[in-house]
Amino acid sequence: MSGFRILEVRSGRARPFGPRGQPSAIDKQPVSGPVAVAAPGLDGDEQGDRQRHGGPDKAVHCYPVAHYPLWAAALPAGTPNLRPGGFGENLVAEGIDEAGLCLGDLWRVGTALMQVSQSRQPCWKLNLRFARPDMARRVQDSGRTGWYFRVLEPGVVAAGDGAALVARPQAGWPLSRVWRLLYRDMLDRPALADLAALPGLPESWQRLARARLENRRVEDWAPRLETPA
């Protein structure tokens, strides 16, 4: 069974952020010692936009530390927040990336049992976070999106904890394949039908897959990727 390690645990409070002062908790700070985690997420953590962030299917955001050197090489010197925590993640992960996880994976993270629920779909707040109007689009195009866990059994997690794979019921759906379907082979009808039928797939992703199947077109990404005026 595979595994990875938690380098940092981070949480944050919602504060005004964005051109209209929209609330966001993307600026998450390291937490020392064990942190309780349950279905809503980490104890003390907040989300600014509860309609699009948080909830049981987005309880804990995880991002691979190995992506940061790749971003540093791709972006101009002086780009802000190119360091662990830059993407607003709760868990900074070492030894894993999107190709090493599958939808539905069960992981023992610290003492909690977590399940990979979905990849992150980047939004315009990353444009502001990294002072680049195209950052959300870059993240989407790169596949270096990170992912979300839902919490099936509460527990505690701390920096330095290991994460062990407990079960992989959907080995045919690594997150790298999900990315390709969402953003490359976007109207692959057999794959979309298979995705929509996956047990435990978040309702929002079921709607996305079914809409593509029914409408034979891809949804408009502009409201998600482009910073509002």
XYZ file of N, CA and C in Angstrom:
687
model
N 0.830 -1.194 0.000
C 0.000 0.000 0.000
C 0.873 1.256 0.000
N 0.413 2.271 -0.707
C 1.155 3.512 -0.830
C 0.938 4.387 0.394
N 1.757 5.436 0.494
C 1.608 6.373 1.592
C 2.273 7.687 1.276
N 2.005 8.678 2.096
C 2.671 9.969 1.997
C 2.746 10.581 3.386
N 3.346 11.765 3.484
C 3.555 12.400 4.777
C 2.999 13.814 4.772
N 2.472 14.238 5.913
C 1.962 15.595 6.076
C 3.094 16.472 6.615
N 3.525 17.436 5.811
C 4.571 18.356 6.251
C 4.024 19.471 7.125
N 2.843 19.980 6.764
C 2.230 21.071 7.518
C 0.726 20.874 7.567
N 0.125 21.301 8.670
C -1.325 21.425 8.800
C -1.629 22.910 8.902
N -2.600 23.388 8.116
C -2.888 24.829 8.054
C -4.390 25.084 8.170
N -4.723 26.181 8.815
C -6.118 26.607 8.880
C -6.163 28.129 8.795
N -7.349 28.657 8.526
C -7.469 30.103 8.367
C -8.868 30.592 8.633
N -8.972 31.885 8.902
C -10.251 32.554 9.112
C -10.602 33.371 7.875
N -11.878 33.489 7.604
C -12.336 34.260 6.453
C -12.114 35.751 6.689
N -11.562 36.402 5.667
C -11.321 37.846 5.699
C -11.694 38.439 4.349
N -11.928 39.757 4.280
C -12.217 40.371 2.978
C -11.070 40.132 2.000
N -11.440 39.794 0.766
C -10.455 39.429 -0.237
C -11.106 39.626 -1.597
N -10.394 40.214 -2.519
C -10.940 40.364 -3.857
C -11.416 41.766 -4.135
N -11.780 42.026 -5.386
C -12.116 43.391 -5.813
C -13.342 43.973 -5.138
N -14.214 43.133 -4.634
C -15.417 43.624 -3.957
C -15.415 43.252 -2.481
N -14.261 42.904 -1.980
C -14.168 42.507 -0.578
C -14.810 41.182 -0.261
N -14.916 40.320 -1.280
C -15.494 38.995 -1.047
C -14.670 38.258 0.013
N -15.326 37.576 0.936
C -14.578 36.888 1.992
C -13.852 35.656 1.465
N -12.684 35.405 2.019
C -11.913 34.216 1.678
C -11.035 33.848 2.866
N -10.792 32.553 3.025
C -9.864 32.059 4.045
C -8.674 31.382 3.379
N -8.288 31.862 2.195
C -7.206 31.230 1.449
C -5.851 31.405 2.138
N -5.727 32.436 2.965
C -4.444 32.693 3.645
C -4.369 31.863 4.924
N -4.165 30.570 4.775
C -4.145 29.658 5.914
C -2.742 29.602 6.512
N -2.682 29.511 7.839
C -1.423 29.558 8.571
C -1.121 28.209 9.215
N 0.167 27.891 9.409
C 0.514 26.610 10.033
C -0.039 26.504 11.449
N -0.445 25.295 11.799
C -0.956 25.001 13.138
C 0.008 24.003 13.782
N 0.420 24.307 14.988
C 1.323 23.397 15.696
C 0.523 22.415 16.533
N 1.025 21.201 16.630
C 0.368 20.193 17.444
C -0.800 19.544 16.738
N -1.417 18.566 17.377
C -2.548 17.846 16.774
C -3.759 18.757 16.591
N -4.449 18.561 15.485
C -5.663 19.316 15.175
C -6.795 18.323 14.939
N -7.920 18.548 15.579
C -9.079 17.685 15.373
C -9.649 17.921 13.978
N -10.098 16.835 13.344
C -10.717 16.938 12.025
C -11.943 16.038 12.011
N -13.033 16.568 11.456
C -14.296 15.831 11.373
C -14.959 16.193 10.052
N -16.192 15.784 9.864
C -16.875 15.962 8.584
C -16.852 17.401 8.070
N -17.011 18.423 8.926
C -16.952 19.795 8.408
C -15.545 20.263 8.026
N -14.500 19.579 8.506
C -13.131 19.983 8.212
C -12.300 20.083 9.471
N -11.197 20.832 9.382
C -10.306 21.010 10.520
C -10.931 21.933 11.550
N -10.706 21.621 12.800
C -11.175 22.481 13.880
C -10.552 23.868 13.728
N -11.389 24.899 13.708
C -10.905 26.268 13.606
C -10.743 26.786 12.199
N -10.913 25.946 11.197
C -10.760 26.386 9.810
C -12.081 26.938 9.290
N -11.990 27.912 8.381
C -13.182 28.520 7.799
C -13.060 28.562 6.274
N -14.199 28.790 5.617
C -14.258 29.073 4.191
C -15.067 30.346 3.996
N -14.596 31.179 3.098
C -15.277 32.451 2.893
C -16.544 32.332 2.073
N -16.539 31.442 1.089
C -17.677 31.261 0.194
C -18.193 29.841 0.384
N -19.170 29.684 1.256
C -19.650 28.350 1.597
C -20.428 27.698 0.449
N -20.825 28.488 -0.544
C -21.526 27.917 -1.693
C -20.568 27.136 -2.590
N -19.323 27.595 -2.674
C -18.354 26.973 -3.582
C -17.214 26.275 -2.858
N -17.031 26.541 -1.587
C -15.937 25.945 -0.826
C -16.496 25.343 0.462
N -15.776 24.371 0.984
C -16.216 23.735 2.215
C -17.339 22.753 1.977
N -17.923 22.283 3.056
C -18.935 21.242 2.989
C -18.281 19.871 3.053
N -19.073 18.819 3.238
C -18.518 17.481 3.438
C -17.624 16.999 2.307
N -17.909 17.374 1.053
C -17.111 16.909 -0.070
C -15.835 17.728 -0.273
N -15.713 18.842 0.429
C -14.511 19.688 0.339
C -14.038 20.034 1.747
N -14.026 19.041 2.605
C -13.720 19.285 4.009
C -12.261 19.644 4.227
N -11.359 18.979 3.501
C -9.917 19.156 3.710
C -9.246 19.256 2.350
N -8.542 20.355 2.138
C -7.818 20.541 0.874
C -6.357 20.159 1.061
N -5.840 19.352 0.141
C -4.469 18.863 0.213
C -3.724 19.274 -1.054
N -2.451 19.680 -0.900
C -1.659 20.106 -2.060
C -0.244 19.565 -1.922
N 0.321 19.043 -3.015
C 1.662 18.457 -2.970
C 2.759 19.520 -2.885
N 3.681 19.360 -1.952
C 4.780 20.307 -1.818
C 5.684 20.266 -3.044
N 5.739 19.141 -3.750
C 6.611 19.008 -4.922
C 6.201 19.937 -6.061
N 4.978 20.435 -6.041
C 4.549 21.338 -7.117
C 5.171 22.730 -7.000
N 5.552 23.137 -5.812
C 6.027 24.516 -5.639
C 7.296 24.824 -6.434
N 8.307 23.947 -6.459
C 9.468 24.246 -7.313
C 9.098 24.345 -8.790
N 8.114 23.573 -9.238
C 7.681 23.640 -10.625
C 7.033 24.990 -10.923
N 6.237 25.485 -9.984
C 5.644 26.808 -10.161
C 6.708 27.895 -10.124
N 7.662 27.759 -9.232
C 8.725 28.767 -9.141
C 9.518 28.835 -10.438
N 9.718 27.693 -11.089
C 10.452 27.676 -12.349
C 9.632 28.247 -13.502
N 8.313 28.153 -13.403
C 7.451 28.574 -14.502
C 7.024 30.032 -14.417
N 7.088 30.622 -13.224
C 6.577 31.973 -13.018
C 7.716 32.951 -12.771
N 7.488 34.234 -13.003
C 8.553 35.223 -12.817
C 9.029 35.299 -11.369
N 10.286 35.648 -11.208
C 10.820 35.891 -9.867
C 10.003 36.986 -9.196
N 9.765 36.828 -7.922
C 8.978 37.807 -7.180
C 7.499 37.512 -7.136
N 7.049 36.467 -7.823
C 5.640 36.096 -7.719
C 5.320 35.753 -6.267
N 4.312 36.387 -5.679
C 4.053 36.158 -4.246
C 3.471 34.781 -3.971
N 3.674 34.328 -2.752
C 3.037 33.135 -2.190
C 3.452 31.818 -2.846
N 4.629 31.794 -3.471
C 5.132 30.539 -4.035
C 5.863 29.756 -2.942
N 5.110 29.299 -1.987
C 5.641 28.567 -0.842
C 4.520 27.702 -0.292
N 4.847 26.686 0.502
C 3.784 25.860 1.073
C 2.707 26.714 1.751
N 1.470 26.364 1.477
C 0.338 27.153 1.944
C -0.164 28.142 0.914
N 0.588 28.334 -0.157
C 0.215 29.333 -1.151
C -1.134 29.084 -1.790
N -1.512 27.832 -1.937
C -2.772 27.511 -2.593
C -3.939 27.393 -1.605
N -3.693 27.786 -0.374
C -4.765 27.743 0.618
C -5.071 26.355 1.109
N -4.071 25.464 1.007
C -4.298 24.083 1.404
C -4.303 23.918 2.915
N -5.054 22.931 3.372
C -5.044 22.529 4.783
C -3.889 21.600 5.097
N -3.550 20.744 4.145
C -2.481 19.770 4.332
C -1.450 19.946 3.231
N -0.201 20.158 3.629
C 0.913 20.181 2.684
C 1.476 18.763 2.650
N 1.406 18.113 1.479
C 1.717 16.693 1.365
C 3.068 16.467 0.708
N 3.812 15.514 1.229
C 5.093 15.122 0.662
C 5.014 13.658 0.230
N 5.455 13.378 -1.008
C 5.522 12.003 -1.463
C 4.311 11.524 -2.231
N 3.477 12.433 -2.711
C 2.271 12.060 -3.454
C 1.921 13.210 -4.392
N 1.262 12.892 -5.500
C 0.676 13.920 -6.356
C -0.606 13.362 -6.962
N -1.196 14.105 -7.904
C -2.508 13.734 -8.426
C -2.507 12.390 -9.142
N -1.376 11.998 -9.710
C -1.308 10.701 -10.385
C -1.302 9.537 -9.410
N -1.024 9.817 -8.141
C -0.920 8.764 -7.137
C -2.169 8.548 -6.320
N -3.255 9.242 -6.662
C -4.513 9.065 -5.948
C -5.627 8.800 -6.938
N -6.666 8.136 -6.462
C -7.850 7.871 -7.269
C -9.089 8.391 -6.550
N -10.089 8.770 -7.331
C -11.378 9.107 -6.734
C -11.849 7.935 -5.874
N -12.321 8.235 -4.689
C -12.836 7.207 -3.801
C -11.816 6.543 -2.911
N -10.519 6.873 -3.095
C -9.486 6.311 -2.222
C -9.822 6.556 -0.756
N -9.558 5.559 0.069
C -9.668 5.712 1.518
C -8.266 5.783 2.092
N -7.989 6.859 2.840
C -6.679 7.085 3.434
C -6.827 7.300 4.939
N -5.916 6.682 5.684
C -5.800 6.956 7.111
C -4.773 8.066 7.248
N -5.261 9.267 7.541
C -4.409 10.452 7.652
C -4.355 10.829 9.130
N -3.192 10.703 9.752
C -3.166 10.786 11.201
C -4.040 9.667 11.748
N -5.017 10.026 12.586
C -5.951 9.002 13.082
C -7.299 9.062 12.379
N -7.481 10.011 11.474
C -8.761 10.173 10.775
C -8.793 9.308 9.516
N -9.987 8.870 9.135
C -10.186 8.172 7.874
C -10.785 9.160 6.891
N -10.055 9.399 5.791
C -10.478 10.365 4.791
C -10.628 9.678 3.445
N -11.471 10.275 2.602
C -11.721 9.737 1.269
C -11.493 10.830 0.233
N -10.789 10.483 -0.839
C -10.588 11.435 -1.935
C -11.932 11.648 -2.615
N -12.444 12.865 -2.542
C -13.776 13.157 -3.075
C -13.732 13.791 -4.457
N -12.763 14.687 -4.710
C -12.678 15.352 -6.003
C -11.376 16.122 -6.120
N -11.022 16.424 -7.361
C -9.923 17.352 -7.607
C -10.399 18.773 -7.318
N -9.449 19.657 -7.081
C -9.812 21.063 -6.958
C -10.019 21.640 -8.350
N -11.089 22.395 -8.510
C -11.290 23.172 -9.726
C -10.890 24.616 -9.402
N -9.770 25.080 -9.966
C -9.251 26.393 -9.560
C -10.192 27.529 -9.920
N -10.181 28.560 -9.077
C -11.023 29.728 -9.327
C -10.181 30.997 -9.308
N -10.821 32.107 -9.632
C -10.152 33.395 -9.851
C -9.424 33.913 -8.613
N -9.749 33.410 -7.440
C -9.049 33.899 -6.253
C -7.549 33.586 -6.316
N -7.190 32.551 -7.058
C -5.767 32.278 -7.250
C -5.094 33.371 -8.083
N -5.837 34.014 -8.971
C -5.268 35.125 -9.742
C -4.790 36.241 -8.815
N -5.583 36.530 -7.790
C -5.226 37.572 -6.840
C -4.140 37.097 -5.884
N -4.251 35.869 -5.475
C -3.287 35.316 -4.515
C -1.864 35.359 -5.063
N -1.712 35.089 -6.364
C -0.389 35.044 -6.974
C -0.108 36.252 -7.866
N -1.005 37.238 -7.826
C -0.824 38.492 -8.588
C -0.594 38.219 -10.070
N -1.359 37.280 -10.609
C -1.294 36.954 -12.032
C -2.723 36.745 -12.529
N -3.152 37.501 -13.552
C -4.541 37.381 -13.999
C -4.880 36.029 -14.627
N -3.846 35.245 -14.965
C -4.084 33.955 -15.610
C -3.739 32.769 -14.721
N -3.552 32.980 -13.414
C -3.065 31.905 -12.572
C -4.062 30.754 -12.471
N -5.327 31.043 -12.320
C -6.315 29.966 -12.232
C -6.290 29.122 -13.502
N -6.199 29.781 -14.640
C -6.115 29.049 -15.907
C -4.832 28.219 -15.975
N -3.723 28.767 -15.496
C -2.465 28.022 -15.494
C -2.575 26.757 -14.631
N -3.180 26.899 -13.476
C -3.336 25.750 -12.585
C -4.196 24.685 -13.266
N -5.287 25.104 -13.860
C -6.155 24.160 -14.558
C -5.411 23.459 -15.687
N -4.677 24.218 -16.489
C -3.980 23.643 -17.635
C -2.842 22.714 -17.210
N -2.248 22.981 -16.055
C -1.094 22.196 -15.616
C -1.479 20.844 -15.027
N -2.678 20.738 -14.485
C -3.070 19.539 -13.749
C -2.586 19.529 -12.314
N -1.839 20.568 -11.913
C -1.339 20.640 -10.538
C -2.373 21.354 -9.667
N -3.486 20.691 -9.460
C -4.642 21.328 -8.837
C -4.789 21.036 -7.349
N -4.184 19.938 -6.871
C -4.508 19.465 -5.529
C -5.855 18.768 -5.518
N -6.313 18.389 -4.346
C -7.552 17.623 -4.240
C -8.196 17.861 -2.878
N -9.421 17.339 -2.763
C -10.178 17.432 -1.519
C -10.416 16.044 -0.934
N -10.421 16.007 0.393
C -10.844 14.842 1.142
C -12.188 15.133 1.815
N -13.038 14.106 1.881
C -14.134 14.109 2.849
C -13.677 13.269 4.052
N -14.207 13.562 5.213
C -13.790 12.879 6.444
C -14.859 11.872 6.831
N -14.511 10.594 6.769
C -15.457 9.534 7.093
C -15.427 9.163 8.566
N -14.249 9.221 9.177
C -14.108 8.975 10.611
C -13.286 10.097 11.200
N -13.806 10.820 12.191
C -13.041 11.930 12.771
C -11.797 11.426 13.482
N -10.857 12.325 13.651
C -9.615 11.993 14.336
C -8.798 13.243 14.526
N -7.490 13.076 14.620
C -6.581 14.212 14.729
C -5.470 14.029 13.709
N -4.932 15.158 13.268
C -3.832 15.161 12.308
C -2.841 16.227 12.742
N -1.562 15.955 12.509
C -0.510 16.891 12.904
C 0.607 16.837 11.876
N 1.376 17.912 11.807
C 2.560 17.922 10.962
C 3.462 16.759 11.340
N 3.969 16.072 10.326
C 4.802 14.906 10.547
C 4.059 13.590 10.497
N 2.727 13.631 10.536
C 1.949 12.398 10.475
C 2.079 11.741 9.108
N 1.946 10.430 9.100
C 1.887 9.693 7.854
C 0.462 9.511 7.399
N 0.321 9.204 6.107
C -0.975 8.869 5.526
C -0.823 7.539 4.813
N -1.678 6.577 5.121
C -1.587 5.232 4.560
C -2.854 4.916 3.777
N -2.669 4.339 2.608
C -3.803 3.944 1.784
C -4.481 2.724 2.398
N -5.777 2.842 2.648
C -6.560 1.761 3.250
C -7.253 0.927 2.178
N -7.820 1.598 1.171
C -8.538 0.889 0.121
C -8.598 1.766 -1.126
N -8.651 1.113 -2.286
C -8.721 1.823 -3.575
C -9.825 1.161 -4.401
N -11.077 1.526 -4.149
C -12.183 0.872 -4.836
C -12.352 1.272 -6.294
N -11.733 2.390 -6.705
C -11.921 2.884 -8.075
C -10.561 3.152 -8.710
N -9.790 2.066 -8.849
C -8.423 2.183 -9.335
C -8.337 2.716 -10.763
N -9.427 2.638 -11.504
C -9.422 3.146 -12.869
C -9.590 4.639 -12.983
N -9.708 5.342 -11.838
C -9.951 6.782 -11.879
C -8.907 7.566 -11.094
N -7.626 7.490 -11.486
C -6.647 8.400 -10.884
C -7.024 9.850 -11.190
N -6.619 10.755 -10.319
C -6.980 12.158 -10.529
C -6.386 12.718 -11.808
N -5.290 12.134 -12.282
C -4.735 12.564 -13.564
C -5.703 12.254 -14.705
N -6.433 11.136 -14.616
C -7.442 10.829 -15.636
C -8.636 11.770 -15.524
N -9.027 12.069 -14.302
C -10.125 13.017 -14.100
C -9.779 14.354 -14.748
N -8.552 14.832 -14.516
C -8.119 16.101 -15.115
C -8.218 16.050 -16.633
N -7.757 14.968 -17.226
C -7.795 14.867 -18.688
C -9.231 14.909 -19.204
N -10.137 14.256 -18.508
C -11.535 14.269 -18.936
C -12.148 15.654 -18.769
N -11.836 16.315 -17.674
C -12.432 17.630 -17.433
C -11.933 18.683 -18.414
N -10.633 18.623 -18.773
C -10.023 19.754 -19.463
C -9.329 19.423 -20.776
N -9.299 18.145 -21.185
C -8.675 17.790 -22.455
C -9.653 17.009 -23.336
N -10.003 15.808 -22.920
C -10.963 14.991 -23.677
C -12.361 15.277 -23.138
N -12.809 16.503 -23.296
C -13.918 17.026 -22.509
C -15.280 16.445 -22.870
N -15.415 15.903 -24.080
C -16.699 15.335 -24.501
C -16.576 13.847 -24.823
N -15.705 13.164 -24.091
C -15.573 11.713 -24.195
C -16.790 11.094 -23.523
N -17.787 10.758 -24.313
C -19.077 10.372 -23.764
C -19.031 9.093 -22.918
N -18.351 8.044 -23.356
C -18.288 6.862 -22.477
C -17.636 7.162 -21.130
N -16.552 7.963 -21.154
C -15.886 8.291 -19.893
C -16.771 9.172 -19.021
N -17.489 10.118 -19.622
C -18.394 10.962 -18.848
C -19.499 10.130 -18.195
N -20.032 9.165 -18.928
C -21.068 8.300 -18.362
C -20.515 7.475 -17.211
N -19.291 6.981 -17.370
C -18.674 6.211 -16.285
C -18.429 7.091 -15.066
N -17.953 8.313 -15.299
C -17.703 9.229 -14.181
C -18.991 9.522 -13.430
N -20.050 9.835 -14.155
C -21.320 10.187 -13.513
C -21.861 9.045 -12.659
N -21.492 7.812 -12.997
C -22.023 6.648 -12.287
C -21.156 6.209 -11.116
N -20.031 6.880 -10.872
C -19.136 6.451 -9.805
C -19.801 6.596 -8.431
N -19.722 5.588 -7.598
C -20.259 5.714 -6.232
C -19.520 6.815 -5.467
N -20.269 7.632 -4.768
C -19.675 8.662 -3.936
C -19.245 9.911 -4.671
N -19.468 9.981 -5.984
C -19.091 11.200 -6.706
C -19.944 12.367 -6.221
N -19.328 13.530 -5.902
C -20.130 14.671 -5.443
C -21.239 15.023 -6.432
N -22.342 15.474 -5.904
C -23.501 15.791 -6.740
C -23.157 16.834 -7.794
N -22.328 17.809 -7.452
C -21.977 18.848 -8.423
C -21.235 18.269 -9.620
N -20.405 17.252 -9.370
C -19.685 16.622 -10.473
C -20.605 15.713 -11.281
N -21.564 15.082 -10.647
C -22.565 14.321 -11.389
C -23.309 15.244 -12.350
N -23.707 16.433 -11.851
C -24.425 17.392 -12.703
C -23.563 17.820 -13.878
N -22.276 18.077 -13.610
C -21.364 18.500 -14.680
C -21.288 17.437 -15.767
N -21.047 16.189 -15.366
C -20.907 15.113 -16.352
C -22.207 14.915 -17.135
N -23.330 14.936 -16.439
C -24.606 14.723 -17.126
C -24.951 15.878 -18.057
N -24.603 17.107 -17.653
C -24.868 18.251 -18.523
C -24.061 18.150 -19.815
N -22.805 17.730 -19.715
C -22.014 17.557 -20.937
C -22.606 16.466 -21.821
N -23.064 15.389 -21.204
C -23.675 14.321 -21.979
C -24.953 14.780 -22.670
N -25.777 15.522 -21.957
C -27.065 15.946 -22.502
C -26.917 17.066 -23.521
N -26.027 18.036 -23.229
C -25.916 19.223 -24.074
C -24.873 19.090 -25.170
N -23.989 18.104 -25.041
C -22.901 17.903 -26.004
C -22.020 19.147 -26.140
N -21.841 19.828 -25.036
C -20.938 20.975 -25.010
C -20.376 21.121 -23.600
N -19.303 21.914 -23.511
C -18.599 22.121 -22.246
C -19.128 23.384 -21.585
N -19.243 23.341 -20.292
C -19.718 24.485 -19.523
C -18.773 25.684 -19.664
N -19.295 26.871 -19.409
C -18.512 28.102 -19.485
C -17.609 28.214 -18.256
N -16.309 28.283 -18.476
C -15.357 28.372 -17.378
C -15.081 29.811 -16.940
N -15.474 30.784 -17.740
C -15.097 32.176 -17.471
C -15.494 32.652 -16.070
N -16.720 32.390 -15.593
C -17.061 32.894 -14.253
C -16.167 32.329 -13.157
N -15.625 31.160 -13.352
C -14.749 30.539 -12.360
C -13.303 31.021 -12.486
N -12.817 31.199 -13.708
C -11.400 31.473 -13.927
C -11.055 32.950 -14.009
N -11.993 33.785 -14.410
C -11.679 35.196 -14.652
C -12.067 36.051 -13.448
N -11.130 36.892 -13.011
C -11.354 37.737 -11.845
C -12.466 38.741 -12.135
N -13.486 38.819 -11.293
C -14.552 39.795 -11.542
C -14.052 41.221 -11.417
N -14.657 42.102 -12.177
C -14.242 43.513 -12.156
C -14.637 44.152 -10.838
